[in-house]
Amino acid sequence: MMSVSMMWPSASTATSLPVKAIPGSYGPPVVGPLKDRLDYFWFQGTETFFRSRMATYKSSVFRTNMPPTFPFFTQVDPRVIAVLDCSSFSALFDISLVDKRNVLIGDFMPSLKFTGGTRVGVYLDPTEPKHKLVKNFCFDILKRSSRVWISEFLRHSDLMLNNFEKEIDEKGSTSFFIPMQKCIFAFLCKGIAGADPSKSKEIEDTGFALLDSWLALQLLPTVKTGAIPQPLEELLLHSFPYPFFFVSGAYRKLYEFIEKEGQETIELAESEYNLGKEEAIHNILFVLGFNAYGGFSIFFNSLISTIGKDKNGLRPRLKSEVRRVLLNGKRSINFETVKEMELVRSTVYEVLRLNPPVPLQYGRARVDFELPSHDSLFQVSKGELLCGYQPLAMRDPMVFKNPEEFVPDRFAKDKELLKYLFWSNGPETSEPTTGNKQCAAKDHVVWTSCMLVAQIFNRYDSFECDEAGSSIVKLEKAT
Ligand code: HEM
């Protein structure tokens, strides 16, 4: 029996907490998982699903089922222990307690065909020797590409903003999601794979959409799309895994593009990290397409719309900080200059807190252990699957004051809170290593997001989104 060494409550106080049975139930076979699935996607929606059970059981730790389930996911065990406060959530970062093998999106794992038969790094546990090779390869890519990363980001975000201006001039507003995805795809191809998308007209024009379809097919059983009426979504999108076959052509095109244009990066993987050519390309594509492109697509969307919709005077404050640090255009935007922008950085952290781009994290108990929430200890047995829902853990009222409120300077005022910011699958104060599963690009994500904010306020005196947060309605050039 082991006990979690936690930051909250401290290890010494945790041992004095009462040990309780984990509340909640999985219900009868088939019916219980199906009911929970329908609640999750349809009758309640994700947030109410977790909140209502937390209220019913008066506990931030409880048992429930998670989709996908019945009828064609017979190999998937939907039973999990939900962990929804900062304390119990932290157990997911303790690799001595949880095994991260194949649990990226729960007990369900998309077919290996989506990655050419390779179990890519994100599905590997740190105890597997290959995890170390792949993660070090990723660190190396990021280190080598840091200058290109910045220049490519600035070049493509400039192009994107030019297009926004044109469209607003012509139509009065511009919906930004697709152009933003194109920008993210283009700069990541160079930044991660060293591959120039402009070398292939087809990839340049449609590469981002090829990735979208490949991502969607893997994730469909676990996410609500809202694209079709819910009864149909339950029948057609959540009842069976989609075969790779539908996107094999798209994936092949991306594979061939990386094989041809990303040769230097592939050679690095082969010579320094002992990876075979094929597994190198599948790993590069996964990091590029799933981790980086997927993560930024979600996060930049939240960032632009949150700032663009703000009604509490945030934008003028951001603008004045950006202009002050950049000495009104005499200094350029890069990782060093954005590090000096406290409010920009705190705003990025706060948007990450309220909208963690990867909302669910899983880990399978390696051993029996006692899991502490703020007020109790729970006995977890080896083999049970913990499921952390970040949006609730990041609004833990025992840690964050006014947890539901968007407070842009929250982290500038209280830097201690950074140890409870978990978007990267670890505290913001920890570093990703080969011994943990924290996002390899933790700092790159924060600095790149700060660069986006700096770009906007360096270029524009005024910037505004519509109420829905999906379109930009105002961009007035800096005078
Ligand atoms: C906004 C963008 C991003 C977000 C929100 C994000 C988030 C995450 C999260 C939550 C995990 C842990 C997944 C789990 O095991 O449960 C993760 C892992 C990982 N991320 Fe990121 N990520 C982002 C961008 C990137 C980028 C740009 C790269 C690389 C260039 C990257 C590389 C990785 C890798 C390699 C792992 C696996 C770490 C391991 O196996 O130890 N991520 N990321």
XYZ file of C-alpha atoms and ligand atoms in Angstrom:
522
model
C 0.000 0.000 0.000
C 1.319 3.438 -0.937
C 0.162 6.941 -0.230
C 0.361 9.857 -2.642
C 2.897 12.499 -1.771
C 0.926 15.587 -2.688
C 1.203 19.306 -2.640
C -2.381 19.649 -1.379
C -3.008 18.450 1.212
C 0.584 17.984 2.332
C 1.782 14.423 2.817
C 1.751 14.877 6.579
C -1.808 16.199 6.778
C -3.054 13.710 4.153
C -2.298 10.767 6.406
C -4.626 12.195 9.075
C -7.595 12.378 6.702
C -10.405 9.845 7.075
C -10.269 6.927 4.607
C -13.591 6.611 2.748
C -15.028 4.234 0.198
C -15.192 5.860 -3.228
C -18.836 6.893 -3.787
C -20.750 6.293 -7.028
C -21.610 3.221 -8.999
C -21.201 1.753 -12.456
C -24.813 0.555 -12.584
C -25.938 -2.716 -14.127
C -23.908 -4.061 -17.078
C -24.772 -2.467 -20.449
C -27.542 -0.258 -18.982
C -25.276 1.655 -16.551
C -22.605 2.511 -19.150
C -25.247 3.365 -21.759
C -27.113 5.686 -19.393
C -23.872 7.429 -18.437
C -22.900 7.765 -22.083
C -26.240 9.374 -22.977
C -25.976 11.698 -19.988
C -22.444 12.626 -20.991
C -23.156 13.458 -24.610
C -26.840 14.267 -24.646
C -29.028 14.702 -21.556
C -26.504 16.541 -19.427
C -23.402 17.393 -21.460
C -19.871 16.901 -20.206
C -19.675 19.593 -17.552
C -23.086 18.912 -15.971
C -22.333 15.194 -16.135
C -19.383 15.658 -13.789
C -20.868 18.485 -11.722
C -24.159 16.717 -11.012
C -22.410 13.553 -9.844
C -20.024 15.589 -7.717
C -23.089 17.214 -6.069
C -24.997 13.914 -5.676
C -22.058 12.143 -4.023
C -20.843 15.290 -2.210
C -17.390 14.288 -3.361
C -14.876 15.378 -5.993
C -13.803 11.726 -6.316
C -16.391 9.172 -7.455
C -17.005 6.182 -9.672
C -18.697 6.565 -13.041
C -18.624 5.241 -16.605
C -17.020 7.162 -19.434
C -17.797 6.772 -23.123
C -17.278 5.100 -25.502
C -19.508 2.186 -24.588
C -22.159 -0.140 -25.976
C -22.836 -1.551 -28.508
C -19.648 -1.940 -30.555
C -16.969 -1.091 -28.041
C -16.989 -4.518 -26.445
C -13.259 -4.440 -25.649
C -13.509 -1.102 -23.844
C -13.991 -1.008 -20.070
C -15.865 2.271 -19.358
C -15.411 2.162 -15.560
C -13.314 4.997 -14.139
C -12.681 6.879 -10.920
C -13.300 10.555 -11.653
C -10.859 12.961 -9.945
C -12.053 16.565 -10.001
C -10.117 18.581 -7.442
C -6.490 19.765 -7.610
C -5.371 17.338 -4.942
C -6.738 14.089 -6.346
C -6.004 15.195 -9.925
C -2.304 15.451 -9.064
C -2.105 11.683 -8.614
C -2.215 11.518 -12.418
C 1.240 13.108 -12.546
C 2.841 10.635 -10.182
C 4.332 8.008 -12.420
C 5.097 5.748 -9.456
C 1.334 5.494 -8.925
C -0.173 5.497 -12.406
C 0.687 3.740 -15.632
C 0.167 5.915 -18.715
C 0.363 3.074 -21.251
C -2.293 3.385 -23.996
C -4.590 5.626 -21.925
C -4.267 8.932 -23.773
C -8.037 9.139 -24.313
C -9.153 6.529 -21.791
C -9.470 2.772 -22.009
C -10.414 3.212 -25.660
C -7.449 3.465 -27.995
C -7.915 4.181 -31.710
C -6.596 1.495 -34.055
C -2.823 1.499 -34.524
C -3.533 1.766 -38.230
C -3.992 5.516 -37.676
C -0.264 5.659 -36.950
C 0.964 3.102 -39.442
C 1.119 0.320 -36.840
C 3.450 2.337 -34.578
C 2.641 2.928 -30.911
C 3.707 6.559 -30.905
C 5.294 8.319 -27.922
C 2.139 9.717 -26.348
C 0.806 6.189 -25.804
C 4.025 5.002 -24.137
C 4.592 4.836 -20.399
C 7.875 6.335 -19.132
C 8.935 2.840 -17.987
C 9.060 1.760 -21.635
C 12.561 2.435 -23.046
C 11.183 3.841 -26.303
C 9.397 6.656 -24.438
C 12.749 8.145 -23.493
C 14.023 8.006 -27.090
C 10.904 9.583 -28.572
C 10.602 12.300 -25.943
C 14.287 13.219 -26.218
C 13.849 13.350 -29.991
C 10.988 15.785 -29.459
C 13.043 17.956 -27.073
C 15.847 17.987 -29.642
C 13.528 19.032 -32.468
C 12.233 21.919 -30.368
C 15.725 23.011 -29.371
C 17.104 22.927 -32.898
C 14.127 24.666 -34.432
C 13.673 27.471 -31.928
C 14.730 30.274 -34.293
C 12.739 28.916 -37.232
C 9.780 28.360 -34.929
C 9.648 32.048 -34.033
C 10.264 33.439 -37.520
C 7.802 31.034 -39.138
C 5.178 31.797 -36.542
C 5.562 35.537 -37.066
C 5.559 35.197 -40.860
C 2.439 33.048 -40.997
C 0.556 34.958 -38.326
C 1.330 38.176 -40.243
C -0.146 36.630 -43.393
C -3.184 35.470 -41.438
C -3.744 38.933 -39.948
C -3.342 40.573 -43.393
C -6.114 38.313 -44.661
C -8.323 39.137 -41.682
C -7.925 42.848 -42.401
C -8.856 42.375 -46.040
C -11.907 40.316 -45.195
C -13.122 42.767 -42.541
C -12.728 45.610 -45.064
C -14.802 43.690 -47.581
C -17.398 41.969 -45.404
C -17.350 43.706 -42.036
C -16.182 40.605 -40.141
C -14.048 37.494 -40.548
C -14.507 34.083 -39.055
C -11.054 33.121 -37.922
C -10.976 29.382 -37.190
C -10.017 27.991 -40.604
C -7.436 30.676 -41.498
C -5.983 30.215 -38.028
C -5.669 26.459 -38.572
C -3.906 27.087 -41.889
C -1.451 29.380 -40.149
C -0.818 26.851 -37.354
C -0.293 24.023 -39.832
C 2.147 26.020 -41.956
C 4.366 27.200 -39.116
C 4.388 23.813 -37.377
C 5.462 21.967 -40.537
C 8.668 24.001 -40.552
C 8.995 24.243 -36.773
C 8.580 20.535 -36.056
C 9.366 18.585 -39.218
C 11.601 21.110 -40.990
C 9.276 20.576 -43.960
C 8.194 23.496 -46.107
C 4.513 23.124 -47.060
C 4.917 25.503 -49.989
C 6.954 22.759 -51.719
C 3.686 20.909 -52.313
C 0.682 22.862 -53.575
C -1.716 20.192 -52.360
C -0.283 20.092 -48.840
C -0.076 23.861 -48.666
C -3.755 24.207 -49.578
C -5.289 21.194 -47.889
C -2.755 19.792 -45.386
C -4.631 21.249 -42.419
C -7.901 19.669 -43.579
C -6.194 16.292 -44.081
C -5.048 16.477 -40.469
C -8.535 17.496 -39.311
C -10.104 14.426 -40.882
C -7.420 12.113 -39.472
C -7.870 13.622 -35.999
C -11.663 13.557 -36.150
C -11.878 9.881 -36.985
C -9.717 8.931 -34.003
C -11.554 11.119 -31.533
C -15.169 10.843 -32.687
C -16.231 8.114 -30.236
C -15.169 10.276 -27.303
C -16.360 13.778 -28.224
C -19.639 15.537 -28.817
C -19.609 17.298 -32.179
C -23.030 18.955 -32.183
C -22.840 18.720 -35.987
C -25.968 16.583 -36.350
C -29.042 16.044 -34.114
C -28.023 14.216 -30.938
C -30.001 10.988 -31.527
C -28.216 10.627 -34.865
C -24.884 11.519 -33.321
C -25.418 8.734 -30.765
C -26.273 6.230 -33.477
C -23.756 7.248 -36.095
C -20.815 8.797 -34.310
C -20.669 7.314 -30.809
C -21.613 3.692 -31.294
C -18.620 2.234 -33.124
C -15.024 3.129 -33.929
C -14.495 4.487 -37.429
C -12.036 2.513 -39.539
C -8.760 4.076 -40.659
C -9.728 3.210 -44.198
C -11.703 6.468 -44.591
C -8.624 8.623 -44.037
C -5.906 6.334 -45.330
C -5.490 8.467 -48.469
C -5.180 11.667 -46.427
C -2.653 10.113 -44.064
C -0.598 8.715 -46.957
C -0.306 12.189 -48.492
C 0.906 13.656 -45.206
C 3.306 10.749 -44.703
C 4.812 11.197 -48.161
C 5.136 14.926 -47.623
C 7.114 14.437 -44.383
C 9.175 11.649 -45.976
C 10.189 13.968 -48.826
C 10.452 17.369 -47.180
C 11.373 16.426 -43.630
C 14.446 14.366 -44.453
C 16.786 16.131 -42.053
C 14.442 15.548 -39.121
C 13.997 11.899 -40.070
C 17.762 11.436 -40.300
C 18.131 12.976 -36.851
C 15.649 10.418 -35.465
C 17.513 7.572 -37.155
C 21.044 8.592 -36.269
C 20.649 10.045 -32.768
C 17.573 8.291 -31.405
C 17.762 4.879 -32.971
C 14.286 5.130 -34.467
C 13.472 3.380 -37.739
C 12.504 5.614 -40.651
C 8.832 4.660 -40.583
C 8.383 4.988 -36.836
C 10.188 8.326 -36.997
C 7.734 9.632 -39.594
C 4.685 8.345 -37.682
C 5.973 9.942 -34.492
C 6.710 13.244 -36.253
C 3.232 13.215 -37.782
C 1.587 12.463 -34.459
C 3.426 15.193 -32.582
C 2.804 17.611 -35.436
C -0.807 16.673 -36.126
C -2.274 15.479 -32.863
C -0.292 17.177 -30.089
C 0.778 20.430 -31.654
C -1.753 21.205 -34.390
C -4.664 19.768 -32.383
C -3.628 21.588 -29.197
C -2.973 24.970 -30.817
C -6.156 24.809 -32.909
C -8.209 24.527 -29.753
C -6.187 26.908 -27.654
C -5.677 29.809 -30.071
C -9.418 29.732 -30.663
C -10.100 30.119 -26.919
C -7.401 32.760 -26.569
C -8.544 34.990 -29.432
C -12.213 34.756 -28.535
C -11.724 35.262 -24.771
C -9.607 38.379 -25.273
C -11.701 39.614 -28.194
C -14.958 39.383 -26.216
C -13.682 40.850 -22.959
C -15.722 43.755 -21.652
C -13.605 44.677 -18.646
C -10.916 46.815 -20.244
C -8.386 44.022 -20.783
C -7.471 44.882 -24.376
C -6.166 48.433 -23.716
C -4.082 47.074 -20.823
C -2.590 44.345 -23.009
C -1.888 46.839 -25.765
C -0.060 49.215 -23.469
C 2.064 46.410 -21.987
C 2.976 45.011 -25.413
C 3.912 48.441 -26.792
C 5.875 49.330 -23.656
C 7.970 46.151 -23.765
C 8.509 46.376 -27.521
C 9.492 50.046 -27.165
C 6.860 50.963 -29.730
C 8.281 48.702 -32.414
C 12.002 49.143 -31.684
C 12.251 45.606 -30.271
C 10.931 42.544 -32.030
C 8.564 39.872 -30.821
C 10.320 36.713 -29.660
C 10.389 34.391 -26.654
C 12.664 36.776 -24.747
C 10.542 39.887 -25.193
C 7.239 38.166 -24.430
C 8.721 36.838 -21.191
C 8.758 40.467 -20.025
C 5.007 40.839 -20.637
C 3.499 39.884 -17.289
C -0.135 40.610 -18.046
C 0.047 38.895 -21.447
C 1.522 35.808 -19.829
C -0.947 35.792 -16.955
C -3.818 36.158 -19.445
C -2.536 33.146 -21.389
C -2.340 31.134 -18.157
C -5.840 32.197 -17.142
C -7.288 31.166 -20.512
C -5.454 27.832 -20.152
C -6.967 27.458 -16.676
C -10.528 28.085 -17.799
C -10.245 26.283 -21.144
C -7.667 23.514 -20.797
C -7.294 22.361 -24.424
C -6.912 18.688 -23.446
C -9.722 18.405 -20.917
C -9.376 14.760 -19.905
C -6.359 12.905 -18.540
C -6.164 9.260 -17.579
C -3.840 6.986 -15.622
C -4.138 3.357 -14.499
C -3.242 2.551 -10.886
C 0.060 0.665 -10.867
C -0.372 -0.298 -7.235
C -2.974 -0.095 -4.477
C -2.760 3.393 -2.991
C -4.602 5.985 -0.940
C -5.766 8.916 -3.041
C -6.245 12.203 -1.166
C -8.884 14.768 -2.079
C -8.991 17.945 0.028
C -10.944 16.334 2.824
C -10.687 12.550 2.492
C -8.535 9.634 1.480
C -9.858 7.042 -0.963
C -8.617 3.523 -1.427
C -7.702 2.870 -5.085
C -6.899 -0.647 -6.262
C -4.237 -1.639 -8.743
C -5.628 -1.672 -12.288
C -8.376 0.922 -11.739
C -8.479 3.789 -14.224
C -8.365 7.363 -12.911
C -10.022 9.989 -15.094
C -9.270 13.649 -14.453
C -11.578 16.278 -15.917
C -9.408 19.380 -15.988
C -12.029 22.096 -16.467
C -13.416 21.282 -12.990
C -10.081 20.665 -11.289
C -8.946 24.043 -12.644
C -11.947 25.660 -10.966
C -11.288 24.034 -7.620
C -12.688 26.541 -5.075
C -10.209 25.378 -2.425
C -7.367 26.650 -4.628
C -8.705 29.406 -6.890
C -10.607 32.405 -5.513
C -13.676 33.208 -7.641
C -12.880 30.097 -9.655
C -15.512 30.629 -12.352
C -14.398 34.177 -13.092
C -11.963 35.177 -15.839
C -9.325 37.148 -13.935
C -6.565 37.960 -16.449
C -3.981 39.041 -13.887
C -4.688 36.185 -11.468
C -1.299 34.542 -12.057
C 0.626 37.837 -12.197
C -0.707 38.690 -8.741
C -0.152 35.261 -7.226
C 2.610 33.239 -8.848
C 2.172 30.495 -6.243
C -0.979 29.488 -8.108
C 1.102 28.282 -11.044
C 1.740 25.029 -9.246
C -1.978 24.297 -9.588
C -2.154 25.041 -13.312
C -2.266 21.630 -14.987
C -3.013 22.151 -18.709
C 0.274 20.479 -19.753
C -0.408 17.309 -17.753
C 1.704 18.551 -14.887
C 2.069 21.641 -12.709
C 3.189 24.768 -14.584
C 6.109 24.935 -12.134
C 7.418 21.481 -13.161
C 9.483 20.626 -16.213
C 8.746 17.933 -18.786
C 11.336 15.142 -18.595
C 11.711 11.647 -19.973
C 10.588 10.393 -16.547
C 7.165 12.045 -16.723
C 4.325 12.554 -19.204
C 4.208 16.327 -19.134
C 3.827 18.046 -22.504
C 7.229 18.198 -24.180
C 6.448 21.666 -25.521
C 5.070 23.156 -22.297
C 7.090 26.372 -22.523
C 6.824 26.651 -26.311
C 3.037 26.602 -26.018
C 2.976 29.422 -23.468
C 5.553 31.619 -25.259
C 3.999 31.059 -28.681
C 0.575 31.978 -27.317
C 2.093 35.113 -25.780
C 3.605 35.922 -29.199
C 0.172 35.712 -30.774
C -1.225 38.196 -28.265
C 1.811 40.438 -28.762
C 1.402 40.278 -32.563
C -2.210 41.380 -32.323
C -1.623 44.294 -29.976
C 1.545 45.375 -31.708
C -0.285 45.624 -35.025
C -3.650 46.930 -33.917
C -4.974 49.736 -31.767
C -8.278 48.032 -31.562
C -9.375 44.421 -31.902
C -12.763 42.891 -31.119
C -14.708 39.640 -31.585
C -18.448 39.146 -31.917
C -20.566 37.843 -29.020
C -20.186 34.227 -30.174
C -16.416 34.639 -30.186
C -16.124 33.006 -33.592
C -15.573 36.097 -35.761
C -13.346 39.133 -35.541
C -15.385 42.256 -36.163
C -12.821 44.993 -35.594
C -9.130 45.374 -36.390
C -7.845 48.936 -36.428
C -4.244 49.329 -37.466
C -1.843 50.926 -34.990
C -1.389 54.591 -35.722
C -1.736 24.151 -27.106
C -0.939 23.171 -27.479
C -0.693 21.931 -26.679
C -1.402 21.389 -25.646
C -2.665 21.918 -25.011
C -0.720 20.188 -25.229
C -1.117 19.381 -24.181
C -0.533 18.180 -23.862
C -1.005 17.267 -22.857
C -2.216 17.502 -21.950
C -0.207 16.188 -22.857
C -0.332 14.947 -21.981
C -1.255 13.925 -22.586
C -1.471 12.754 -21.648
O -0.554 11.926 -21.518
O -2.543 12.702 -21.039
C 0.797 16.418 -23.860
C 1.791 15.537 -24.152
C 2.707 15.758 -25.128
N 2.849 16.881 -25.906
Fe 1.732 18.534 -25.841
N 0.369 20.028 -26.011
C 0.430 21.067 -26.904
C 1.391 21.300 -27.860
C 2.448 20.470 -28.092
C 3.483 20.740 -29.050
C 3.622 22.024 -29.869
C 4.316 19.668 -29.006
C 5.571 19.404 -29.772
C 6.137 20.153 -30.606
C 3.805 18.752 -28.019
C 4.374 17.549 -27.698
C 3.901 16.681 -26.751
C 4.468 15.374 -26.513
C 5.642 14.755 -27.241
C 3.725 14.798 -25.489
C 3.918 13.423 -24.873
C 4.792 13.522 -23.659
C 5.194 12.177 -23.150
O 4.893 11.163 -23.775
O 5.873 12.140 -22.126
N 2.685 19.275 -27.473
N 0.591 17.638 -24.449
